[in-house]
Coordinates of C-alpha atoms and ligand atoms in Angstrom, one line a residue:
M8 CA -11.2 -28.7 -55.2
K9 CA -11.3 -25.8 -52.9
P10 CA -7.8 -24.8 -51.7
V11 CA -6.9 -25.9 -48.1
I12 CA -4.9 -23.5 -46.0
K13 CA -3.0 -24.3 -42.9
K14 CA -2.7 -21.6 -40.2
R15 CA -2.1 -21.1 -36.5
G16 CA -4.3 -18.9 -34.4
I17 CA -6.1 -18.1 -31.1
I18 CA -9.8 -18.9 -31.0
L19 CA -11.5 -15.9 -29.4
N20 CA -15.2 -16.8 -29.4
A21 CA -17.9 -18.9 -31.0
K22 CA -21.4 -17.7 -32.0
D23 CA -24.4 -19.9 -32.8
Y24 CA -25.1 -20.3 -36.5
K25 CA -27.7 -22.4 -38.3
D26 CA -27.8 -26.3 -38.5
N27 CA -25.7 -27.1 -35.4
A28 CA -22.9 -25.0 -36.7
K29 CA -21.0 -22.1 -35.1
I30 CA -19.1 -19.1 -36.4
I31 CA -15.7 -19.0 -34.6
T32 CA -13.5 -15.9 -34.6
I33 CA -9.8 -16.6 -34.8
L34 CA -6.9 -14.2 -34.4
T35 CA -3.9 -15.0 -36.6
E36 CA -0.7 -13.3 -37.5
D37 CA -2.6 -11.8 -40.5
G38 CA -5.5 -10.5 -38.5
K39 CA -8.9 -11.8 -37.4
I40 CA -11.0 -14.3 -39.4
D41 CA -14.5 -15.8 -39.0
L42 CA -14.8 -19.4 -39.9
L43 CA -17.7 -21.8 -40.1
L44 CA -17.4 -24.8 -37.6
K45 CA -19.8 -27.5 -38.3
G46 CA -21.6 -29.9 -36.0
T47 CA -20.7 -28.3 -32.7
T48 CA -23.9 -28.7 -30.7
K49 CA -24.1 -32.5 -30.7
M50 CA -22.9 -34.1 -27.5
N51 CA -20.4 -36.4 -29.1
S52 CA -19.1 -33.8 -31.6
G53 CA -15.3 -33.7 -31.8
N54 CA -15.6 -30.1 -32.9
K55 CA -17.2 -28.9 -29.7
K56 CA -13.8 -28.4 -28.0
Y57 CA -13.0 -25.7 -30.5
T58 CA -15.7 -23.5 -29.1
L59 CA -14.2 -23.0 -25.7
A60 CA -12.2 -19.8 -26.0
P61 CA -9.4 -18.9 -25.6
L62 CA -7.6 -21.7 -27.4
E63 CA -4.4 -21.7 -29.3
V64 CA -4.7 -24.0 -32.4
D65 CA -3.1 -25.1 -35.6
F66 CA -5.9 -25.6 -38.1
M67 CA -6.9 -26.2 -41.7
M68 CA -9.5 -24.1 -43.5
T69 CA -11.1 -24.3 -46.9
E70 CA -11.7 -21.0 -48.5
S71 CA -15.1 -20.0 -49.9
N72 CA -16.6 -16.9 -51.4
V73 CA -19.1 -16.6 -48.6
L74 CA -17.7 -18.1 -45.4
A75 CA -14.5 -20.2 -45.1
T76 CA -14.7 -23.5 -43.1
F77 CA -12.6 -24.7 -40.2
T78 CA -12.0 -28.4 -41.2
Q79 CA -9.4 -29.7 -38.8
G80 CA -7.6 -28.6 -35.7
Y81 CA -4.8 -29.4 -33.4
I82 CA -4.8 -27.8 -29.9
I83 CA -1.5 -26.3 -28.9
N84 CA -2.7 -24.6 -25.7
N85 CA -6.0 -25.2 -23.9
Y86 CA -5.4 -22.4 -21.2
L87 CA -6.9 -24.7 -18.6
H88 CA -6.0 -22.5 -15.7
I89 CA -7.9 -19.7 -17.3
K90 CA -11.0 -21.9 -17.7
D91 CA -10.7 -23.4 -14.2
D92 CA -10.6 -20.0 -12.4
I93 CA -13.6 -17.6 -12.5
N94 CA -11.5 -14.4 -12.1
K95 CA -9.1 -15.4 -14.9
S96 CA -12.0 -16.5 -17.0
L97 CA -13.8 -13.1 -16.6
T98 CA -10.5 -11.3 -17.3
S99 CA -10.0 -13.3 -20.5
L100 CA -13.5 -12.1 -21.6
V101 CA -12.6 -8.5 -21.0
M102 CA -9.4 -9.0 -23.0
I103 CA -11.2 -10.8 -25.9
E104 CA -13.8 -8.0 -26.1
K105 CA -11.0 -5.5 -26.7
I106 CA -9.0 -7.8 -29.1
I107 CA -12.1 -8.1 -31.3
A108 CA -13.1 -4.4 -31.0
F109 CA -9.7 -3.1 -31.9
C110 CA -8.0 -5.7 -34.0
E111 CA -8.7 -3.8 -37.2
H112 CA -7.4 -0.6 -35.9
I113 CA -3.9 -2.0 -35.5
D114 CA -1.3 -1.8 -38.2
K115 CA 1.2 -4.4 -37.0
Q116 CA -0.9 -7.5 -37.0
E117 CA 1.9 -10.0 -36.4
L118 CA 3.2 -8.0 -33.4
F119 CA -0.4 -7.8 -32.1
Y120 CA -0.8 -11.6 -32.4
H121 CA 2.3 -12.4 -30.4
F122 CA 1.4 -9.7 -27.8
V123 CA -2.1 -11.4 -27.3
L124 CA -0.5 -14.8 -27.1
K125 CA 2.0 -13.7 -24.5
M126 CA -0.8 -12.0 -22.4
F127 CA -3.0 -15.1 -22.4
N128 CA 0.1 -17.2 -21.4
L129 CA 0.7 -14.8 -18.5
L130 CA -2.9 -14.9 -17.4
D131 CA -2.9 -18.7 -17.6
T132 CA 0.4 -19.1 -15.7
Y133 CA 0.2 -16.5 -12.8
K134 CA -2.4 -15.7 -10.2
Y135 CA -2.3 -11.9 -10.6
D136 CA -5.1 -11.6 -13.2
F137 CA -5.8 -8.0 -12.2
V138 CA -2.2 -6.9 -13.0
V139 CA -2.1 -8.9 -16.2
L140 CA -5.3 -7.1 -17.4
A141 CA -3.8 -3.7 -16.6
I142 CA -0.6 -4.5 -18.5
F143 CA -2.7 -5.7 -21.4
E144 CA -4.9 -2.6 -21.5
I145 CA -2.0 -0.2 -21.1
K146 CA 0.2 -1.8 -23.7
L147 CA -2.7 -2.0 -26.1
L148 CA -2.9 1.8 -26.0
Y149 CA 0.6 1.8 -27.6
L150 CA -0.5 -0.6 -30.4
L151 CA -3.5 1.6 -31.0
G152 CA -1.3 4.7 -31.3
I153 CA -3.1 6.5 -28.4
A154 CA -0.7 6.0 -25.6
P155 CA -0.1 9.0 -23.3
T156 CA 3.3 10.7 -23.5
L157 CA 5.0 9.9 -20.3
N158 CA 8.5 11.5 -20.5
G159 CA 8.4 14.9 -19.0
C160 CA 5.8 17.6 -18.6
N161 CA 3.5 17.9 -21.7
K162 CA 2.7 21.6 -20.8
C163 CA 6.0 23.3 -19.9
A164 CA 8.3 20.5 -21.4
K165 CA 10.3 20.2 -18.1
K166 CA 12.2 17.0 -17.7
T167 CA 11.4 15.6 -14.2
N168 CA 10.4 12.3 -12.6
E169 CA 7.7 14.0 -10.5
L170 CA 4.9 13.6 -12.9
F171 CA 1.1 13.4 -12.8
L172 CA -1.0 11.7 -15.5
S173 CA -3.8 13.7 -17.0
I174 CA -6.5 12.2 -19.3
N175 CA -7.3 15.5 -20.9
L176 CA -3.7 16.2 -21.6
G177 CA -3.1 12.7 -22.9
G178 CA 0.1 12.6 -21.0
T179 CA 1.9 13.7 -17.9
C180 CA 2.4 17.2 -16.3
C181 CA 4.8 18.4 -13.6
K182 CA 3.7 19.7 -10.2
D183 CA 3.9 23.3 -11.3
C184 CA 1.5 22.8 -14.1
I185 CA -1.1 20.6 -12.4
K186 CA -3.1 23.6 -11.3
D187 CA -3.7 24.4 -15.0
C188 CA -3.9 20.9 -16.4
G189 CA -5.5 18.9 -13.6
Y190 CA -4.5 15.3 -13.1
D191 CA -6.1 11.9 -12.7
L192 CA -3.2 9.9 -11.3
D193 CA -1.0 10.9 -8.5
L194 CA 2.8 10.5 -8.3
N195 CA 2.8 6.9 -7.3
E196 CA 0.0 5.8 -9.6
T197 CA 1.7 7.6 -12.5
K198 CA 4.9 5.7 -11.7
I199 CA 3.1 2.3 -11.7
F200 CA 1.4 3.2 -14.9
K201 CA 4.8 4.0 -16.5
Y202 CA 6.3 0.7 -15.2
L203 CA 3.5 -1.3 -16.7
Y204 CA 3.7 0.6 -20.0
L205 CA 7.5 0.3 -20.3
I206 CA 8.1 -3.3 -19.0
K207 CA 9.3 -5.6 -21.7
L208 CA 7.0 -8.6 -22.1
E209 CA 9.9 -11.0 -21.7
N210 CA 10.8 -9.5 -18.4
I211 CA 7.3 -10.0 -16.8
D212 CA 7.5 -12.8 -14.3
E213 CA 5.8 -13.7 -11.0
K214 CA 8.1 -11.4 -9.0
F215 CA 7.2 -8.4 -11.1
L216 CA 3.5 -9.1 -11.0
K217 CA 3.6 -9.6 -7.2
L218 CA 5.5 -6.3 -6.8
I219 CA 2.8 -4.4 -8.6
D220 CA 0.0 -6.3 -6.9
D221 CA 1.5 -5.5 -3.5
T222 CA 1.2 -1.7 -4.1
N223 CA -2.6 -2.1 -4.1
I224 CA -2.8 0.6 -6.7
D225 CA -5.9 0.2 -8.9
L226 CA -5.6 1.8 -12.4
S227 CA -8.7 0.2 -13.8
H228 CA -11.0 3.3 -13.4
F229 CA -8.4 5.5 -15.1
I230 CA -7.8 3.0 -17.9
D231 CA -11.6 2.8 -18.6
R232 CA -11.9 6.5 -18.7
Y233 CA -8.9 6.7 -21.1
Y234 CA -10.5 4.2 -23.5
E235 CA -13.8 6.2 -23.3
K236 CA -12.1 9.5 -24.2
Y237 CA -9.7 8.3 -26.9
M238 CA -11.5 5.3 -28.5
D239 CA -15.1 6.1 -27.5
F240 CA -15.1 2.6 -26.0
Y241 CA -17.2 1.5 -23.1
S242 CA -16.7 -2.1 -22.0
K243 CA -20.0 -4.0 -22.0
T244 CA -18.2 -7.0 -20.5
K245 CA -16.9 -5.0 -17.5
K246 CA -20.4 -3.6 -17.0
V247 CA -21.9 -7.1 -16.9
I248 CA -19.2 -8.4 -14.5
K249 CA -19.8 -5.5 -12.2
K250 CA -23.5 -6.3 -12.1
I251 CA -23.0 -10.0 -11.2
S252 CA -20.1 -9.6 -8.8
Ligands
ZN314 ZN1 5.1 21.6 -16.3

């Protein structure tokens, strides 16, 4: 008998495989695993529902030397609001692309799992998908160990709240130093970046998300350039979304 293992995880995507089967990628507290899911393309297949990511599930798997198999599942969270809303749906794809790309770069897998879970719950619950994505991308920088240093000027070491974020500096500089360092975010944008970076996940609620949304500050271009410089990462998903929207 092959050993059966019970786990909990978030299904991130499903790719076609031979004989009506798919390979599903699941994030768990121990990292990411690929599992074989059989009989997913038949109309009446009970396994088809496990291919609609994201999905939080309890599941059983049997180990194998080649590819372990997903044998049974119990859905904990369907994230129906994400699936019913095109913007939330596209946002989840951008998040999943980064989760899969960076999962193996992260040391604290358990922390990462609960972070991802919380971010999908926020995306599912509230309408501010744009802000949720910014929080996800900014906080992920910390888990990747490439977050900018935000307390004080990184050039002259002055402690001040009047700071400007610079990509090249990988942190903030004061107004006396910006002529040497250059900057990519102004005072207000840097403040919002810092709020999003520092906010505790348990303190994020509708009021906070609305407050950020009302500022109309868009950090996405800065965030993309930051990922390009420090992770050499270019989002293919964002590129496709830009093309179709
Ligand atoms: Zn300075």
